PDB file of C-alpha atoms in Angstrom:
ATOM      1  CA  ASP A   1      -1.857  36.050  44.255  1.00 79.00           C
ATOM      2  CA  SER A   2       1.669  34.708  44.760  1.00 80.00           C
ATOM      3  CA  GLY A   3       1.034  31.559  42.729  1.00 92.00           C
ATOM      4  CA  VAL A   4       1.475  29.295  45.764  1.00 96.00           C
ATOM      5  CA  THR A   5      -1.876  27.903  46.890  1.00 97.00           C
ATOM      6  CA  GLN A   6      -2.503  26.654  50.393  1.00 97.00           C
ATOM      7  CA  THR A   7      -5.658  25.020  51.656  1.00 97.00           C
ATOM      8  CA  PRO A   8      -7.479  25.275  53.924  1.00 97.00           C
ATOM      9  CA  LYS A   9      -6.989  28.865  55.015  1.00 96.00           C
ATOM     10  CA  HIS A  10      -8.307  28.213  58.510  1.00 97.00           C
ATOM     11  CA  LEU A  11      -8.599  24.997  60.487  1.00 97.00           C
ATOM     12  CA  ILE A  12      -9.979  24.459  63.971  1.00 97.00           C
ATOM     13  CA  THR A  13      -9.617  21.025  65.503  1.00 97.00           C
ATOM     14  CA  ALA A  14      -9.446  19.307  68.869  1.00 98.00           C
ATOM     15  CA  THR A  15      -6.424  17.987  70.706  1.00 98.00           C
ATOM     16  CA  GLY A  16      -5.434  14.483  69.687  1.00 97.00           C
ATOM     17  CA  GLN A  17      -6.778  14.847  66.170  1.00 98.00           C
ATOM     18  CA  ARG A  18      -4.953  14.624  62.848  1.00 98.00           C
ATOM     19  CA  VAL A  19      -5.065  17.177  60.030  1.00 98.00           C
ATOM     20  CA  THR A  20      -3.615  17.513  56.547  1.00 98.00           C
ATOM     21  CA  LEU A  21      -2.489  20.799  55.065  1.00 98.00           C
ATOM     22  CA  ARG A  22      -2.111  21.071  51.321  1.00 98.00           C
ATOM     23  CA  CYS A  23       0.169  23.188  49.151  1.00 98.00           C
ATOM     24  CA  SER A  24       0.423  23.655  45.389  1.00 98.00           C
ATOM     25  CA  PRO A  25       3.702  25.341  44.413  1.00 96.00           C
ATOM     26  CA  ARG A  26       4.074  28.111  41.849  1.00 94.00           C
ATOM     27  CA  SER A  27       4.124  26.796  38.305  1.00 93.00           C
ATOM     28  CA  GLY A  28       7.642  25.696  37.386  1.00 90.00           C
ATOM     29  CA  ASP A  29       8.931  25.523  40.965  1.00 92.00           C
ATOM     30  CA  LEU A  30      10.303  22.157  42.005  1.00 91.00           C
ATOM     31  CA  SER A  31      11.083  22.846  45.665  1.00 91.00           C
ATOM     32  CA  VAL A  32       8.512  23.067  48.427  1.00 94.00           C
ATOM     33  CA  TYR A  33       9.312  24.227  51.949  1.00 94.00           C
ATOM     34  CA  TRP A  34       7.120  24.095  55.036  1.00 96.00           C
ATOM     35  CA  TYR A  35       7.445  26.641  57.827  1.00 95.00           C
ATOM     36  CA  GLN A  36       5.633  27.094  61.130  1.00 96.00           C
ATOM     37  CA  GLN A  37       5.091  30.642  62.402  1.00 95.00           C
ATOM     38  CA  SER A  38       4.125  31.334  65.978  1.00 89.00           C
ATOM     39  CA  LEU A  39       4.262  34.555  67.973  1.00 78.00           C
ATOM     40  CA  ASP A  40       7.077  33.425  70.246  1.00 73.00           C
ATOM     41  CA  GLN A  41       9.159  31.383  67.786  1.00 74.00           C
ATOM     42  CA  GLY A  42       8.916  33.304  64.550  1.00 83.00           C
ATOM     43  CA  LEU A  43       9.240  31.393  61.264  1.00 90.00           C
ATOM     44  CA  GLN A  44      10.668  27.948  61.920  1.00 92.00           C
ATOM     45  CA  PHE A  45      11.755  25.695  59.076  1.00 91.00           C
ATOM     46  CA  LEU A  46      10.126  22.273  59.127  1.00 95.00           C
ATOM     47  CA  ILE A  47      11.014  20.395  55.961  1.00 94.00           C
ATOM     48  CA  GLN A  48      11.917  20.741  52.277  1.00 92.00           C
ATOM     49  CA  TYR A  49      11.103  18.599  49.273  1.00 94.00           C
ATOM     50  CA  TYR A  50      12.643  18.868  45.835  1.00 91.00           C
ATOM     51  CA  ASN A  51      11.018  17.121  42.890  1.00 92.00           C
ATOM     52  CA  GLY A  52       9.414  14.534  45.132  1.00 94.00           C
ATOM     53  CA  GLU A  53      12.360  13.814  47.402  1.00 94.00           C
ATOM     54  CA  GLU A  54      13.040  15.044  50.913  1.00 94.00           C
ATOM     55  CA  ARG A  55      16.043  17.428  50.800  1.00 90.00           C
ATOM     56  CA  ALA A  56      16.335  19.032  54.205  1.00 88.00           C
ATOM     57  CA  LYS A  57      14.783  18.671  57.600  1.00 91.00           C
ATOM     58  CA  GLY A  58      14.462  21.251  60.332  1.00 89.00           C
ATOM     59  CA  ASN A  59      12.877  21.102  63.749  1.00 84.00           C
ATOM     60  CA  ILE A  60       9.991  18.950  62.632  1.00 93.00           C
ATOM     61  CA  LEU A  61       8.303  16.887  65.333  1.00 95.00           C
ATOM     62  CA  GLU A  62       7.927  13.146  64.900  1.00 96.00           C
ATOM     63  CA  ARG A  63       4.153  13.663  65.014  1.00 97.00           C
ATOM     64  CA  PHE A  64       4.476  15.683  61.805  1.00 97.00           C
ATOM     65  CA  SER A  65       5.200  14.276  58.362  1.00 97.00           C
ATOM     66  CA  ALA A  66       5.130  15.543  54.819  1.00 97.00           C
ATOM     67  CA  GLN A  67       5.378  14.356  51.256  1.00 97.00           C
ATOM     68  CA  GLN A  68       5.551  15.765  47.754  1.00 97.00           C
ATOM     69  CA  PHE A  69       3.573  14.058  45.035  1.00 97.00           C
ATOM     70  CA  PRO A  70       4.462  13.518  41.342  1.00 96.00           C
ATOM     71  CA  ASP A  71       2.405  16.570  40.365  1.00 95.00           C
ATOM     72  CA  LEU A  72       4.623  18.505  42.842  1.00 96.00           C
ATOM     73  CA  HIS A  73       1.904  19.427  45.290  1.00 97.00           C
ATOM     74  CA  SER A  74       2.789  18.754  48.902  1.00 98.00           C
ATOM     75  CA  GLU A  75       0.922  17.763  52.022  1.00 98.00           C
ATOM     76  CA  LEU A  76       1.885  18.315  55.645  1.00 98.00           C
ATOM     77  CA  ASN A  77       0.316  15.872  58.067  1.00 98.00           C
ATOM     78  CA  LEU A  78       0.024  16.810  61.720  1.00 98.00           C
ATOM     79  CA  SER A  79      -1.128  14.119  64.145  1.00 97.00           C
ATOM     80  CA  SER A  80      -1.845  13.773  67.873  1.00 97.00           C
ATOM     81  CA  LEU A  81      -2.336  17.508  67.904  1.00 98.00           C
ATOM     82  CA  GLU A  82      -1.540  19.525  71.002  1.00 97.00           C
ATOM     83  CA  LEU A  83      -2.531  23.038  72.001  1.00 96.00           C
ATOM     84  CA  GLY A  84       1.018  24.185  71.305  1.00 94.00           C
ATOM     85  CA  ASP A  85       0.702  23.190  67.651  1.00 96.00           C
ATOM     86  CA  SER A  86      -1.613  26.142  67.083  1.00 96.00           C
ATOM     87  CA  ALA A  87       0.209  28.367  64.622  1.00 96.00           C
ATOM     88  CA  LEU A  88       0.349  29.623  61.071  1.00 96.00           C
ATOM     89  CA  TYR A  89       1.762  27.044  58.678  1.00 97.00           C
ATOM     90  CA  PHE A  90       3.319  28.383  55.515  1.00 97.00           C
ATOM     91  CA  CYS A  91       4.334  26.648  52.369  1.00 97.00           C
ATOM     92  CA  ALA A  92       6.893  28.258  50.083  1.00 95.00           C
ATOM     93  CA  SER A  93       8.277  27.220  46.737  1.00 93.00           C
ATOM     94  CA  SER A  94      11.362  28.010  44.695  1.00 89.00           C
ATOM     95  CA  VAL A  95      12.747  27.127  41.308  1.00 84.00           C
ATOM     96  CA  GLY A  96      15.845  25.288  42.453  1.00 75.00           C
ATOM     97  CA  TRP A  97      16.819  23.429  45.587  1.00 68.00           C
ATOM     98  CA  THR A  98      18.631  26.253  47.284  1.00 67.00           C
ATOM     99  CA  ALA A  99      17.361  29.687  48.201  1.00 61.00           C
ATOM    100  CA  LEU A 100      20.320  31.539  46.670  1.00 64.00           C
ATOM    101  CA  SER A 101      19.315  34.473  44.448  1.00 60.00           C
ATOM    102  CA  TYR A 102      15.782  33.433  43.717  1.00 71.00           C
ATOM    103  CA  GLY A 103      14.220  33.528  47.142  1.00 80.00           C
ATOM    104  CA  TYR A 104      11.040  31.851  48.148  1.00 89.00           C
ATOM    105  CA  THR A 105       7.473  32.490  47.084  1.00 92.00           C
ATOM    106  CA  PHE A 106       5.171  32.006  50.029  1.00 95.00           C
ATOM    107  CA  GLY A 107       1.547  31.021  50.119  1.00 96.00           C
ATOM    108  CA  SER A 108      -0.980  32.795  52.337  1.00 96.00           C
ATOM    109  CA  GLY A 109      -0.730  30.158  55.016  1.00 96.00           C
ATOM    110  CA  THR A 110      -3.056  27.908  56.974  1.00 97.00           C
ATOM    111  CA  ARG A 111      -4.035  29.113  60.420  1.00 97.00           C
ATOM    112  CA  LEU A 112      -4.370  26.063  62.648  1.00 97.00           C
ATOM    113  CA  THR A 113      -6.156  26.388  65.968  1.00 97.00           C
ATOM    114  CA  VAL A 114      -6.130  23.410  68.315  1.00 97.00           C
ATOM    115  CA  VAL A 115      -8.753  23.573  71.052  1.00 97.00           C
TER     116      VAL A 115
ATOM    117  CA  THR B   1      18.782  31.622  70.703  1.00 53.00           C
ATOM    118  CA  GLN B   2      18.068  33.051  67.280  1.00 62.00           C
ATOM    119  CA  LEU B   3      20.718  32.651  64.614  1.00 84.00           C
ATOM    120  CA  LEU B   4      19.611  35.980  63.176  1.00 92.00           C
ATOM    121  CA  GLU B   5      18.820  38.798  65.594  1.00 94.00           C
ATOM    122  CA  GLN B   6      16.689  41.637  64.339  1.00 96.00           C
ATOM    123  CA  SER B   7      16.396  45.005  66.023  1.00 96.00           C
ATOM    124  CA  PRO B   8      14.363  46.749  66.991  1.00 97.00           C
ATOM    125  CA  GLN B   9      11.575  44.233  67.467  1.00 95.00           C
ATOM    126  CA  PHE B  10       8.938  46.979  67.303  1.00 96.00           C
ATOM    127  CA  LEU B  11       9.126  50.435  65.741  1.00 97.00           C
ATOM    128  CA  SER B  12       6.385  53.024  65.484  1.00 97.00           C
ATOM    129  CA  ILE B  13       7.146  56.319  63.742  1.00 96.00           C
ATOM    130  CA  GLN B  14       5.380  59.153  61.965  1.00 97.00           C
ATOM    131  CA  GLU B  15       4.915  59.381  58.238  1.00 97.00           C
ATOM    132  CA  GLY B  16       7.822  61.136  56.580  1.00 97.00           C
ATOM    133  CA  GLU B  17      10.485  60.041  59.053  1.00 97.00           C
ATOM    134  CA  ASN B  18      13.497  57.901  58.191  1.00 98.00           C
ATOM    135  CA  LEU B  19      14.320  54.616  59.892  1.00 97.00           C
ATOM    136  CA  THR B  20      16.843  51.803  59.916  1.00 98.00           C
ATOM    137  CA  VAL B  21      16.336  48.225  61.039  1.00 98.00           C
ATOM    138  CA  TYR B  22      19.118  45.755  61.606  1.00 97.00           C
ATOM    139  CA  CYS B  23      19.765  42.067  61.133  1.00 97.00           C
ATOM    140  CA  ASN B  24      22.801  40.640  62.911  1.00 95.00           C
ATOM    141  CA  SER B  25      24.437  37.262  63.279  1.00 93.00           C
ATOM    142  CA  SER B  26      27.700  35.693  64.352  1.00 91.00           C
ATOM    143  CA  SER B  27      27.459  33.379  61.344  1.00 89.00           C
ATOM    144  CA  VAL B  28      28.459  34.017  57.748  1.00 89.00           C
ATOM    145  CA  PHE B  29      25.782  33.725  55.091  1.00 88.00           C
ATOM    146  CA  SER B  30      26.198  33.080  51.386  1.00 85.00           C
ATOM    147  CA  SER B  31      23.238  35.364  50.800  1.00 87.00           C
ATOM    148  CA  LEU B  32      20.698  37.282  52.820  1.00 91.00           C
ATOM    149  CA  GLN B  33      17.168  38.194  51.933  1.00 93.00           C
ATOM    150  CA  TRP B  34      14.619  40.660  53.223  1.00 96.00           C
ATOM    151  CA  TYR B  35      10.903  39.936  53.213  1.00 96.00           C
ATOM    152  CA  ARG B  36       7.855  41.962  54.192  1.00 97.00           C
ATOM    153  CA  GLN B  37       4.825  40.260  55.664  1.00 95.00           C
ATOM    154  CA  GLU B  38       1.393  41.814  56.042  1.00 92.00           C
ATOM    155  CA  PRO B  39      -1.355  40.458  58.319  1.00 87.00           C
ATOM    156  CA  GLY B  40      -3.012  37.343  56.926  1.00 86.00           C
ATOM    157  CA  GLU B  41      -0.445  36.919  54.184  1.00 91.00           C
ATOM    158  CA  GLY B  42       2.820  35.127  53.639  1.00 94.00           C
ATOM    159  CA  PRO B  43       6.163  36.941  53.484  1.00 95.00           C
ATOM    160  CA  VAL B  44       6.984  38.614  50.171  1.00 95.00           C
ATOM    161  CA  LEU B  45      10.570  38.814  48.963  1.00 93.00           C
ATOM    162  CA  LEU B  46      11.932  42.373  48.729  1.00 95.00           C
ATOM    163  CA  VAL B  47      15.592  41.824  47.895  1.00 94.00           C
ATOM    164  CA  THR B  48      18.492  39.377  47.933  1.00 91.00           C
ATOM    165  CA  VAL B  49      22.044  40.520  48.728  1.00 92.00           C
ATOM    166  CA  VAL B  50      24.941  38.252  47.937  1.00 89.00           C
ATOM    167  CA  THR B  51      28.234  40.141  47.962  1.00 90.00           C
ATOM    168  CA  GLY B  52      29.832  41.553  51.128  1.00 92.00           C
ATOM    169  CA  GLY B  53      29.376  45.334  51.171  1.00 95.00           C
ATOM    170  CA  GLU B  54      26.637  45.202  48.561  1.00 95.00           C
ATOM    171  CA  VAL B  55      24.036  47.965  48.562  1.00 97.00           C
ATOM    172  CA  LYS B  56      20.705  47.625  46.774  1.00 96.00           C
ATOM    173  CA  LYS B  57      17.989  50.219  46.426  1.00 97.00           C
ATOM    174  CA  LEU B  58      14.301  49.613  45.914  1.00 95.00           C
ATOM    175  CA  LYS B  59      12.621  53.034  45.612  1.00 96.00           C
ATOM    176  CA  ARG B  60      12.781  54.464  49.156  1.00 97.00           C
ATOM    177  CA  LEU B  61      14.287  51.276  50.639  1.00 97.00           C
ATOM    178  CA  THR B  62      18.058  50.791  50.831  1.00 98.00           C
ATOM    179  CA  PHE B  63      19.495  47.408  51.769  1.00 97.00           C
ATOM    180  CA  GLN B  64      23.101  46.817  52.765  1.00 97.00           C
ATOM    181  CA  PHE B  65      24.998  43.577  53.314  1.00 95.00           C
ATOM    182  CA  GLY B  66      27.882  43.782  55.764  1.00 95.00           C
ATOM    183  CA  ASP B  67      31.430  43.384  54.495  1.00 94.00           C
ATOM    184  CA  ALA B  68      31.829  40.123  56.427  1.00 94.00           C
ATOM    185  CA  ARG B  69      28.417  38.857  55.262  1.00 92.00           C
ATOM    186  CA  LYS B  70      27.220  38.475  58.846  1.00 93.00           C
ATOM    187  CA  ASP B  71      24.815  41.386  59.068  1.00 94.00           C
ATOM    188  CA  SER B  72      22.486  43.548  57.062  1.00 96.00           C
ATOM    189  CA  SER B  73      20.453  46.716  57.386  1.00 97.00           C
ATOM    190  CA  LEU B  74      17.332  48.115  55.831  1.00 98.00           C
ATOM    191  CA  HIS B  75      16.919  51.885  55.636  1.00 98.00           C
ATOM    192  CA  ILE B  76      13.609  53.479  54.693  1.00 98.00           C
ATOM    193  CA  THR B  77      13.515  57.111  53.662  1.00 98.00           C
ATOM    194  CA  ALA B  78      10.391  59.222  54.144  1.00 98.00           C
ATOM    195  CA  ALA B  79       8.323  56.345  55.487  1.00 97.00           C
ATOM    196  CA  GLN B  80       4.718  56.017  54.369  1.00 97.00           C
ATOM    197  CA  PRO B  81       1.743  54.192  55.940  1.00 95.00           C
ATOM    198  CA  GLY B  82       2.004  51.607  53.160  1.00 95.00           C
ATOM    199  CA  ASP B  83       5.396  50.582  54.557  1.00 96.00           C
ATOM    200  CA  THR B  84       3.690  49.181  57.659  1.00 96.00           C
ATOM    201  CA  GLY B  85       4.341  45.479  58.138  1.00 96.00           C
ATOM    202  CA  LEU B  86       6.615  42.815  59.575  1.00 96.00           C
ATOM    203  CA  TYR B  87      10.103  42.957  58.054  1.00 97.00           C
ATOM    204  CA  LEU B  88      11.989  39.675  58.122  1.00 96.00           C
ATOM    205  CA  CYS B  89      15.576  38.984  57.248  1.00 95.00           C
ATOM    206  CA  ALA B  90      16.552  35.462  56.210  1.00 93.00           C
ATOM    207  CA  GLY B  91      19.983  33.962  55.757  1.00 90.00           C
ATOM    208  CA  ASP B  92      21.093  31.215  53.422  1.00 82.00           C
ATOM    209  CA  GLN B  93      23.987  29.178  54.808  1.00 71.00           C
ATOM    210  CA  GLY B  94      23.923  26.858  51.837  1.00 68.00           C
ATOM    211  CA  ALA B  95      22.123  24.229  53.877  1.00 61.00           C
ATOM    212  CA  GLN B  96      19.174  24.198  51.502  1.00 65.00           C
ATOM    213  CA  LYS B  97      16.970  26.195  53.839  1.00 73.00           C
ATOM    214  CA  LEU B  98      16.538  29.785  54.872  1.00 83.00           C
ATOM    215  CA  VAL B  99      16.884  30.776  58.520  1.00 88.00           C
ATOM    216  CA  PHE B 100      14.628  33.662  59.486  1.00 91.00           C
ATOM    217  CA  GLY B 101      15.016  36.336  62.109  1.00 93.00           C
ATOM    218  CA  GLN B 102      12.178  37.159  64.488  1.00 93.00           C
ATOM    219  CA  GLY B 103      11.289  40.241  62.493  1.00 95.00           C
ATOM    220  CA  THR B 104      10.791  43.953  63.058  1.00 96.00           C
ATOM    221  CA  ARG B 105       7.178  45.030  63.319  1.00 96.00           C
ATOM    222  CA  LEU B 106       7.003  48.477  61.740  1.00 97.00           C
ATOM    223  CA  THR B 107       4.062  50.855  62.101  1.00 97.00           C
ATOM    224  CA  ILE B 108       3.958  54.122  60.189  1.00 97.00           C
ATOM    225  CA  ASN B 109       1.405  56.540  61.595  1.00 95.00           C
ATOM    226  CA  PRO B 110      -0.270  59.048  59.239  1.00 93.00           C
TER     227      PRO B 110
END
């Protein structure tokens, strides 16, 4: 157990639908990062939050949004889902707001399948 | 185009052999990290290298950061089946996010 909790572990939904992925960071970590992992693209950075505020944005689609709540858990919302959104979605957390020295602690991921 | 290129993409060797995997970029990184990912799990941090030329050892694993901080290598001595997994390098350019390579999928056969 890495200390980062992601739910659900698996999700199957239809095209056009909307889903919410949830992440609880490791105790004491203030930063949450969301990554998408697919076979052809590898791990792609989506977005980072630090202590409730958005800190960095990657190649996140406009159909996707995220937020971090006062208790530091984070949610990633994916809407108008397409077949190509099928992937593993990882949440990671870290103590500070940069990755230097400490690295990330990853959760086990949510496998999203869009049918 | 990947900012970090890892090679080889796939490697299958016998138990007891030595191997080296590489992580290369044209960009300079303030630090570089190596992770190992097993099926159904998230990546797990193995090591962080910060200084150009730095060498770190973790049991049978030796990590080196290039002098110019643009590349890194991971050497495994006497590989064991438990070393099987996806090895990912990730670079920190100080932009508050890590950039990951595509990974090297390593299989150690008993």
